[in-house]
């Protein structure tokens, strides 16, 4: 490839700028965070090695650990809502959009994807206004279909706040699974479907028996992307419920817990070292998810070449 | 092509260079978002009249985020020159970490009483780190027009208070009480510590709790929580998701009759409500009882030791101690009562009424502001969650008190 | 029922479902936009009504522009997004090319190293990033944000671009090499133009999260001068929670530019999303 004996400077030039920025501002901070999670510090900023003390505090300490486990559990619920609501809706929309000869498919696709582009912060505020009992928009709407009695302060109740936030997030991000699944549906070879049509199979049967098995890898990808996104979420909770993730921490997820641990809240002061510990634990959770995904993909799903 | 790209890149990077800090520029950190206009249109111009050449900008953060984001900015070296101080332990910790300068020797500090200065001093009084600005008083506001319409009298006792709310609820479309539990803090800082002093006898109870002679589970600390447990019936539908801002709107729009108040809201309602505002003291348990009010030394101003305009910051603080500021602040930022010793007149009738309570009742500060929060990171948050839970009906008054006591026992 | 009517019914059903969901997707945005142009009384009295002559008001927008530096915030967001995007694409393409074209020691390792960034969110390194920026004296500068966003965007860019570049036929490069064209020229004059479709995809994937990010602006550059639009709106609403005119106007101002850009570029954007890049 390169002239023998000459040092391939061009490779260095191509690699270095990106490598340098990525290493300094992403890889190193991540590694440093992992290291920092094994340290403790006092008010003056002096730090010393403390082994697994921080992990013991976050995971086992009777006072502190409750917050972490609560956030982790809430985060799982948050993820579960996405898997059970967002991905099926995305699948359904994609299946409908990919129907042959559907008029206006492009307009539907464009419009439904719109919320995904907006900032989570903006979305959070918009929904907070819509659900606001003071403004009464959702109450009026429910009234119109005779369900006014079902209106409630969903965002304010311990029992429903997390679910409501998860559904807001689903509303915003349903476009992503929709697009990814849509793309893989379009990529299914025509001949395969034509053959089925000729055999007289109904569209529904074609979907279940031919299309769905073929797009399983995409569904797996969508699920793991959702997992990473959910366990890294923060903006929506912060915009709607603030860093305290109320009521009574019922909407606290790992992202908001990390923020509070790191920066503190009200009279409590933050700790960079404990914050690092929480971040490292989040890293482990995400890593575990990714490993499960790869394990399942390797075992069950054979990625098909398009 | 590549040379061109590099050039563009360099030009872009150069354009992004850090902005220099101009001399004579001061930034004030504060949680008083509602006062932004007043500072920009009244206070700062008045300061500039006396001290031209110093540019002051008022840059507030929402109250619920103030402490955390201020901490971040202080640690990151991006905080403003002047820092609005919460009273007692929160600011003491900032001072101990070197984020507030000692201003004990500023000459203008002599304009304040020891009580006022006490909120921003080290325990031994050897250092003062914030200049006292104002205190706030808690009670209830009411919509005088609704009270007239329904023929209601201002309640004196707890029983009167609930009778009035029952009547509003039964006989009108108005919401009796404009209060929400979404944000949480007002259930503690306005409601619990506002109505509670009548039960724990102000300073007496507060000091007993600090010394450990009293416990949160004692009857006189549980009673106000029990009173709060009854409030849920009188709030508007969906109050669990009602923010502090929603409550302000609800009352200002004339849809609610009573509003649990911090005096700082007088200014807000003077501009946003089109009815005549009234105020009454937190009701006492029984007729003829001595009354107590939460008269909280709430707000001070300190200097960020890393400020590059220390001299200008001191000029600003000295002006803060002047009679001119005291008069301006008390009358323009209505509902904050200047803590300096100057004799000033108060124009606003509601503000005058509230400051008049100081003569009739014993004053105290918020229950856990001093000493108790120290080393107990989660006490304030637990109080908020307790207030929230009790009003929402997800926690009993006894359980809430026990939860708080368990933190105090640590 | 004949098959023909059955088919008609089915098509109608499909449209009903899609239309219903489109309404759900758009309703909140439209609601904000129409109420932003109403007076305070109009907003509260009948939120679902369009602005009429009586309720029409732009007082919210006037207040927002008077009280807050939206133009500055918008400019900051533009600078941060565009500069980050430029470097992500440039450095990303360079790295992707090196990884897909040249055989050198440690190539595998480098590929894995860069791929970590796709799976691990950079947010988890915030503690160290903040300390690093403090020590570099970059806190409260747009540069800090740009550097972080470049680091954040590179892994995915490299992943997508190198897969694409691997498919470029060898003959093209070999012909050039025979003519003794330099490796730099090959990259900039032959490869880069051929990679345009993939670059568009990467641009879409990296641009949206940068423009919308709240976390890093909140932590690294919260100062008034360096506030991005997303943070500016968040803080503005925090300050004026009770002033619904201003709140709705600021939300509209945050939404509108994105919507306009989206409607102009939606075709390219969606083609990017649905193209082979993510199989």
Short mmCIF file of N, CA and C in Angstrom, two decimals, chain B residues 6-119:
data_model
loop_
_atom_site.label_atom_id
_atom_site.label_comp_id
_atom_site.label_asym_id
_atom_site.label_seq_id
_atom_site.Cartn_x
_atom_site.Cartn_y
_atom_site.Cartn_z
N UNK B 6 -8.83 23.74 6.63
CA UNK B 6 -8.07 24.07 7.84
C UNK B 6 -8.27 25.53 8.19
N UNK B 7 -8.24 26.35 7.14
CA UNK B 7 -8.42 27.78 7.38
C UNK B 7 -9.76 28.05 8.04
N UNK B 8 -10.79 27.46 7.47
CA UNK B 8 -12.12 27.66 8.03
C UNK B 8 -12.14 27.21 9.49
N UNK B 9 -11.53 26.07 9.72
CA UNK B 9 -11.52 25.52 11.07
C UNK B 9 -10.84 26.48 12.03
N UNK B 10 -9.70 26.99 11.61
CA UNK B 10 -8.96 27.90 12.49
C UNK B 10 -9.76 29.17 12.75
N UNK B 11 -10.37 29.67 11.70
CA UNK B 11 -11.15 30.89 11.87
C UNK B 11 -12.29 30.65 12.84
N UNK B 12 -12.93 29.49 12.70
CA UNK B 12 -14.05 29.20 13.59
C UNK B 12 -13.59 29.09 15.03
N UNK B 13 -12.45 28.41 15.20
CA UNK B 13 -11.94 28.25 16.56
C UNK B 13 -11.59 29.60 17.17
N UNK B 14 -10.97 30.45 16.35
CA UNK B 14 -10.57 31.76 16.85
C UNK B 14 -11.80 32.56 17.27
N UNK B 15 -12.85 32.41 16.50
CA UNK B 15 -14.07 33.17 16.80
C UNK B 15 -14.67 32.75 18.14
N UNK B 16 -14.28 31.57 18.58
CA UNK B 16 -14.90 31.06 19.80
C UNK B 16 -14.09 31.36 21.06
N UNK B 17 -13.00 32.11 20.89
CA UNK B 17 -12.12 32.38 22.02
C UNK B 17 -12.90 32.84 23.24
N UNK B 18 -12.37 32.61 24.41
CA UNK B 18 -13.08 32.95 25.64
C UNK B 18 -13.29 34.46 25.72
N UNK B 19 -14.45 34.84 26.23
CA UNK B 19 -14.70 36.27 26.35
C UNK B 19 -13.96 36.82 27.57
N UNK B 20 -13.43 37.98 27.42
CA UNK B 20 -12.72 38.57 28.55
C UNK B 20 -13.71 39.16 29.53
N UNK B 21 -13.34 39.19 30.78
CA UNK B 21 -14.20 39.79 31.79
C UNK B 21 -13.89 41.28 31.85
N UNK B 22 -14.88 42.07 31.62
CA UNK B 22 -14.65 43.51 31.68
C UNK B 22 -14.59 43.98 33.13
N UNK B 23 -13.72 44.92 33.35
CA UNK B 23 -13.68 45.51 34.69
C UNK B 23 -14.98 46.27 34.90
N UNK B 24 -15.39 46.40 36.16
CA UNK B 24 -16.59 47.17 36.45
C UNK B 24 -17.85 46.44 36.09
N UNK B 25 -17.77 45.10 36.04
CA UNK B 25 -18.97 44.34 35.73
C UNK B 25 -19.27 43.39 36.88
N UNK B 26 -20.48 43.44 37.38
CA UNK B 26 -20.85 42.56 38.49
C UNK B 26 -22.04 41.71 38.10
N UNK B 27 -21.98 40.44 38.48
CA UNK B 27 -23.13 39.58 38.26
C UNK B 27 -23.64 39.10 39.61
N UNK B 28 -24.95 39.18 39.79
CA UNK B 28 -25.54 38.75 41.05
C UNK B 28 -26.22 37.40 40.86
N UNK B 29 -25.84 36.44 41.66
CA UNK B 29 -26.52 35.14 41.67
C UNK B 29 -27.69 35.22 42.64
N UNK B 30 -28.84 34.72 42.24
CA UNK B 30 -29.98 34.78 43.14
C UNK B 30 -31.00 33.71 42.79
N UNK B 31 -31.90 33.43 43.74
CA UNK B 31 -33.00 32.52 43.42
C UNK B 31 -34.29 33.31 43.23
N UNK B 32 -34.20 34.63 43.32
CA UNK B 32 -35.41 35.44 43.25
C UNK B 32 -35.80 35.73 41.80
N UNK B 33 -36.24 34.70 41.11
CA UNK B 33 -36.59 34.88 39.71
C UNK B 33 -37.74 35.87 39.52
N UNK B 34 -38.63 35.93 40.49
CA UNK B 34 -39.77 36.84 40.35
C UNK B 34 -39.35 38.31 40.42
N UNK B 35 -38.19 38.56 40.98
CA UNK B 35 -37.78 39.96 41.17
C UNK B 35 -36.91 40.49 40.04
N UNK B 36 -36.72 39.68 39.00
CA UNK B 36 -35.78 40.08 37.95
C UNK B 36 -36.12 41.48 37.41
N UNK B 37 -37.39 41.68 37.11
CA UNK B 37 -37.77 42.98 36.56
C UNK B 37 -37.49 44.11 37.54
N UNK B 38 -37.82 43.86 38.83
CA UNK B 38 -37.65 44.90 39.83
C UNK B 38 -36.18 45.28 39.97
N UNK B 39 -35.33 44.27 39.96
CA UNK B 39 -33.89 44.58 40.04
C UNK B 39 -33.45 45.37 38.83
N UNK B 40 -33.87 44.91 37.66
CA UNK B 40 -33.36 45.54 36.45
C UNK B 40 -33.93 46.94 36.25
N UNK B 41 -35.17 47.15 36.71
CA UNK B 41 -35.78 48.45 36.44
C UNK B 41 -35.70 49.42 37.61
N UNK B 42 -35.55 48.91 38.82
CA UNK B 42 -35.55 49.83 39.97
C UNK B 42 -34.22 49.83 40.72
N UNK B 43 -33.83 48.66 41.20
CA UNK B 43 -32.71 48.61 42.13
C UNK B 43 -31.40 48.98 41.44
N UNK B 44 -31.11 48.33 40.33
CA UNK B 44 -29.81 48.57 39.67
C UNK B 44 -29.70 50.00 39.14
N UNK B 45 -30.75 50.53 38.49
CA UNK B 45 -30.64 51.95 38.08
C UNK B 45 -30.39 52.88 39.26
N UNK B 46 -31.03 52.62 40.40
CA UNK B 46 -30.81 53.47 41.58
C UNK B 46 -29.36 53.37 42.03
N UNK B 47 -28.81 52.17 42.00
CA UNK B 47 -27.41 52.00 42.38
C UNK B 47 -26.51 52.75 41.40
N UNK B 48 -26.83 52.67 40.12
CA UNK B 48 -25.98 53.30 39.12
C UNK B 48 -26.04 54.82 39.19
N UNK B 49 -27.14 55.35 39.71
CA UNK B 49 -27.22 56.79 39.88
C UNK B 49 -26.14 57.25 40.84
N UNK B 50 -25.98 56.49 41.91
CA UNK B 50 -24.96 56.84 42.91
C UNK B 50 -23.57 56.37 42.48
N UNK B 51 -23.52 55.28 41.75
CA UNK B 51 -22.23 54.71 41.37
C UNK B 51 -22.18 54.39 39.89
N UNK B 52 -22.03 55.42 39.06
CA UNK B 52 -22.01 55.14 37.63
C UNK B 52 -20.73 54.36 37.27
N UNK B 53 -20.78 53.64 36.19
CA UNK B 53 -19.57 52.97 35.73
C UNK B 53 -19.47 51.53 36.17
N UNK B 54 -20.33 51.12 37.13
CA UNK B 54 -20.32 49.71 37.51
C UNK B 54 -21.56 49.06 36.90
N UNK B 55 -21.30 48.12 36.04
CA UNK B 55 -22.41 47.47 35.36
C UNK B 55 -22.85 46.25 36.16
N UNK B 56 -24.10 46.23 36.56
CA UNK B 56 -24.58 45.12 37.38
C UNK B 56 -25.63 44.32 36.60
N UNK B 57 -25.48 43.01 36.58
CA UNK B 57 -26.55 42.21 35.99
C UNK B 57 -27.07 41.20 37.02
N UNK B 58 -28.37 41.03 37.00
CA UNK B 58 -29.05 40.19 37.97
C UNK B 58 -29.42 38.89 37.27
N UNK B 59 -28.84 37.78 37.71
CA UNK B 59 -28.99 36.54 36.96
C UNK B 59 -29.51 35.41 37.84
N UNK B 60 -30.82 35.35 38.00
CA UNK B 60 -31.41 34.38 38.94
C UNK B 60 -31.62 32.98 38.36
N UNK B 61 -31.63 32.01 39.25
CA UNK B 61 -31.94 30.61 38.90
C UNK B 61 -33.17 30.22 39.71
N UNK B 62 -34.00 29.35 39.16
CA UNK B 62 -35.23 28.95 39.85
C UNK B 62 -34.91 28.45 41.27
N UNK B 63 -35.77 28.78 42.25
CA UNK B 63 -35.46 28.49 43.67
C UNK B 63 -35.11 27.02 43.93
N UNK B 64 -35.83 26.10 43.27
CA UNK B 64 -35.57 24.69 43.56
C UNK B 64 -34.21 24.25 43.04
N UNK B 65 -33.64 24.99 42.10
CA UNK B 65 -32.36 24.57 41.52
C UNK B 65 -31.21 25.42 42.01
N UNK B 66 -31.54 26.49 42.75
CA UNK B 66 -30.51 27.48 43.05
C UNK B 66 -29.30 26.87 43.75
N UNK B 67 -29.54 26.15 44.85
CA UNK B 67 -28.40 25.66 45.64
C UNK B 67 -27.50 24.75 44.82
N UNK B 68 -28.12 23.81 44.11
CA UNK B 68 -27.31 22.85 43.35
C UNK B 68 -26.54 23.54 42.24
N UNK B 69 -27.23 24.40 41.50
CA UNK B 69 -26.53 24.98 40.35
C UNK B 69 -25.50 26.00 40.82
N UNK B 70 -25.79 26.67 41.95
CA UNK B 70 -24.78 27.60 42.48
C UNK B 70 -23.54 26.82 42.91
N UNK B 71 -23.74 25.71 43.60
CA UNK B 71 -22.61 24.88 44.00
C UNK B 71 -21.76 24.49 42.81
N UNK B 72 -22.45 24.08 41.74
CA UNK B 72 -21.73 23.67 40.54
C UNK B 72 -20.91 24.81 39.99
N UNK B 73 -21.54 25.98 39.91
CA UNK B 73 -20.83 27.11 39.33
C UNK B 73 -19.69 27.58 40.22
N UNK B 74 -19.89 27.49 41.54
CA UNK B 74 -18.80 27.88 42.44
C UNK B 74 -17.63 26.92 42.28
N UNK B 75 -17.95 25.63 42.24
CA UNK B 75 -16.88 24.63 42.09
C UNK B 75 -16.20 24.78 40.74
N UNK B 76 -16.96 25.13 39.72
CA UNK B 76 -16.39 25.24 38.39
C UNK B 76 -15.77 26.60 38.13
N UNK B 77 -15.89 27.52 39.09
CA UNK B 77 -15.31 28.84 38.91
C UNK B 77 -16.09 29.73 37.96
N UNK B 78 -17.38 29.44 37.78
CA UNK B 78 -18.16 30.23 36.84
C UNK B 78 -19.26 31.03 37.53
N UNK B 79 -19.21 31.07 38.85
CA UNK B 79 -20.28 31.75 39.58
C UNK B 79 -20.10 33.27 39.47
N UNK B 80 -21.18 33.99 39.75
CA UNK B 80 -21.16 35.45 39.69
C UNK B 80 -20.34 36.05 40.82
N UNK B 81 -20.22 37.39 40.80
CA UNK B 81 -19.39 38.09 41.79
C UNK B 81 -20.09 38.21 43.13
N UNK B 82 -21.40 38.45 43.06
CA UNK B 82 -22.17 38.61 44.29
C UNK B 82 -23.13 37.43 44.40
N UNK B 83 -23.18 36.85 45.60
CA UNK B 83 -23.96 35.65 45.76
C UNK B 83 -25.06 35.87 46.77
N UNK B 84 -26.29 35.68 46.37
CA UNK B 84 -27.41 35.81 47.29
C UNK B 84 -27.37 34.60 48.24
N UNK B 85 -27.41 34.90 49.54
CA UNK B 85 -27.18 33.84 50.53
C UNK B 85 -28.48 33.37 51.13
N UNK B 86 -28.65 32.04 51.14
CA UNK B 86 -29.67 31.44 51.99
C UNK B 86 -29.17 31.62 53.42
N UNK B 87 -30.08 31.63 54.40
CA UNK B 87 -29.61 31.86 55.76
C UNK B 87 -29.00 30.61 56.40
N UNK B 88 -28.25 30.84 57.45
CA UNK B 88 -27.72 29.79 58.33
C UNK B 88 -26.87 28.75 57.61
N UNK B 89 -27.18 27.47 57.84
CA UNK B 89 -26.22 26.41 57.55
C UNK B 89 -25.80 26.30 56.08
N UNK B 90 -26.71 26.58 55.18
CA UNK B 90 -26.36 26.42 53.77
C UNK B 90 -25.21 27.35 53.41
N UNK B 91 -25.34 28.62 53.81
CA UNK B 91 -24.29 29.57 53.49
C UNK B 91 -23.04 29.34 54.34
N UNK B 92 -23.26 28.89 55.58
CA UNK B 92 -22.10 28.61 56.43
C UNK B 92 -21.20 27.57 55.75
N UNK B 93 -21.85 26.58 55.15
CA UNK B 93 -21.04 25.57 54.47
C UNK B 93 -20.29 26.14 53.28
N UNK B 94 -20.94 27.06 52.59
CA UNK B 94 -20.25 27.71 51.48
C UNK B 94 -19.04 28.48 52.00
N UNK B 95 -19.23 29.17 53.13
CA UNK B 95 -18.12 29.93 53.70
C UNK B 95 -16.99 28.99 54.10
N UNK B 96 -17.35 27.89 54.76
CA UNK B 96 -16.32 26.94 55.19
C UNK B 96 -15.54 26.36 54.02
N UNK B 97 -16.19 26.26 52.88
CA UNK B 97 -15.49 25.73 51.71
C UNK B 97 -14.76 26.81 50.94
N UNK B 98 -14.81 28.04 51.45
CA UNK B 98 -14.07 29.12 50.80
C UNK B 98 -14.79 29.74 49.63
N UNK B 99 -16.12 29.59 49.58
CA UNK B 99 -16.85 30.17 48.46
C UNK B 99 -17.47 31.53 48.80
N UNK B 100 -17.33 31.95 50.06
CA UNK B 100 -17.82 33.26 50.43
C UNK B 100 -16.71 33.99 51.18
N UNK B 101 -16.57 35.29 50.90
CA UNK B 101 -15.51 36.06 51.55
C UNK B 101 -15.97 36.56 52.91
N UNK B 102 -15.02 36.73 53.84
CA UNK B 102 -15.35 37.31 55.14
C UNK B 102 -15.49 38.82 54.97
N UNK B 103 -16.69 39.35 55.32
CA UNK B 103 -16.91 40.79 55.13
C UNK B 103 -17.18 41.47 56.47
N UNK B 104 -16.71 40.82 57.55
CA UNK B 104 -16.96 41.35 58.89
C UNK B 104 -16.48 42.80 59.03
N UNK B 105 -15.36 43.09 58.38
CA UNK B 105 -14.74 44.39 58.59
C UNK B 105 -15.28 45.49 57.69
N UNK B 106 -16.23 45.15 56.83
CA UNK B 106 -16.85 46.22 56.04
C UNK B 106 -17.56 47.17 57.00
N UNK B 107 -17.29 48.44 56.82
CA UNK B 107 -17.83 49.45 57.72
C UNK B 107 -19.35 49.42 57.79
N UNK B 108 -19.95 49.17 56.62
CA UNK B 108 -21.40 49.24 56.54
C UNK B 108 -22.10 48.12 57.32
N UNK B 109 -21.36 47.12 57.77
CA UNK B 109 -21.98 46.05 58.55
C UNK B 109 -22.56 46.57 59.86
N UNK B 110 -22.09 47.75 60.30
CA UNK B 110 -22.58 48.29 61.57
C UNK B 110 -24.03 48.73 61.48
N UNK B 111 -24.59 48.75 60.28
CA UNK B 111 -25.98 49.17 60.15
C UNK B 111 -26.98 48.05 60.46
N UNK B 112 -26.48 46.92 60.89
CA UNK B 112 -27.38 45.79 61.13
C UNK B 112 -27.32 45.31 62.58
N UNK B 113 -28.45 44.84 63.05
CA UNK B 113 -28.50 44.33 64.42
C UNK B 113 -27.81 42.98 64.49
N UNK B 114 -27.49 42.55 65.70
CA UNK B 114 -26.83 41.26 65.88
C UNK B 114 -27.74 40.11 65.42
N UNK B 115 -29.04 40.27 65.68
CA UNK B 115 -29.97 39.21 65.27
C UNK B 115 -29.91 39.03 63.75
N UNK B 116 -29.92 40.17 63.06
CA UNK B 116 -29.89 40.10 61.60
C UNK B 116 -28.59 39.47 61.13
N UNK B 117 -27.48 39.92 61.70
CA UNK B 117 -26.19 39.40 61.27
C UNK B 117 -26.03 37.92 61.63
N UNK B 118 -26.74 37.52 62.71
CA UNK B 118 -26.58 36.16 63.21
C UNK B 118 -26.86 35.07 62.19
N UNK B 119 -27.68 35.39 61.22
CA UNK B 119 -28.04 34.36 60.24
C UNK B 119 -26.88 34.05 59.31
#
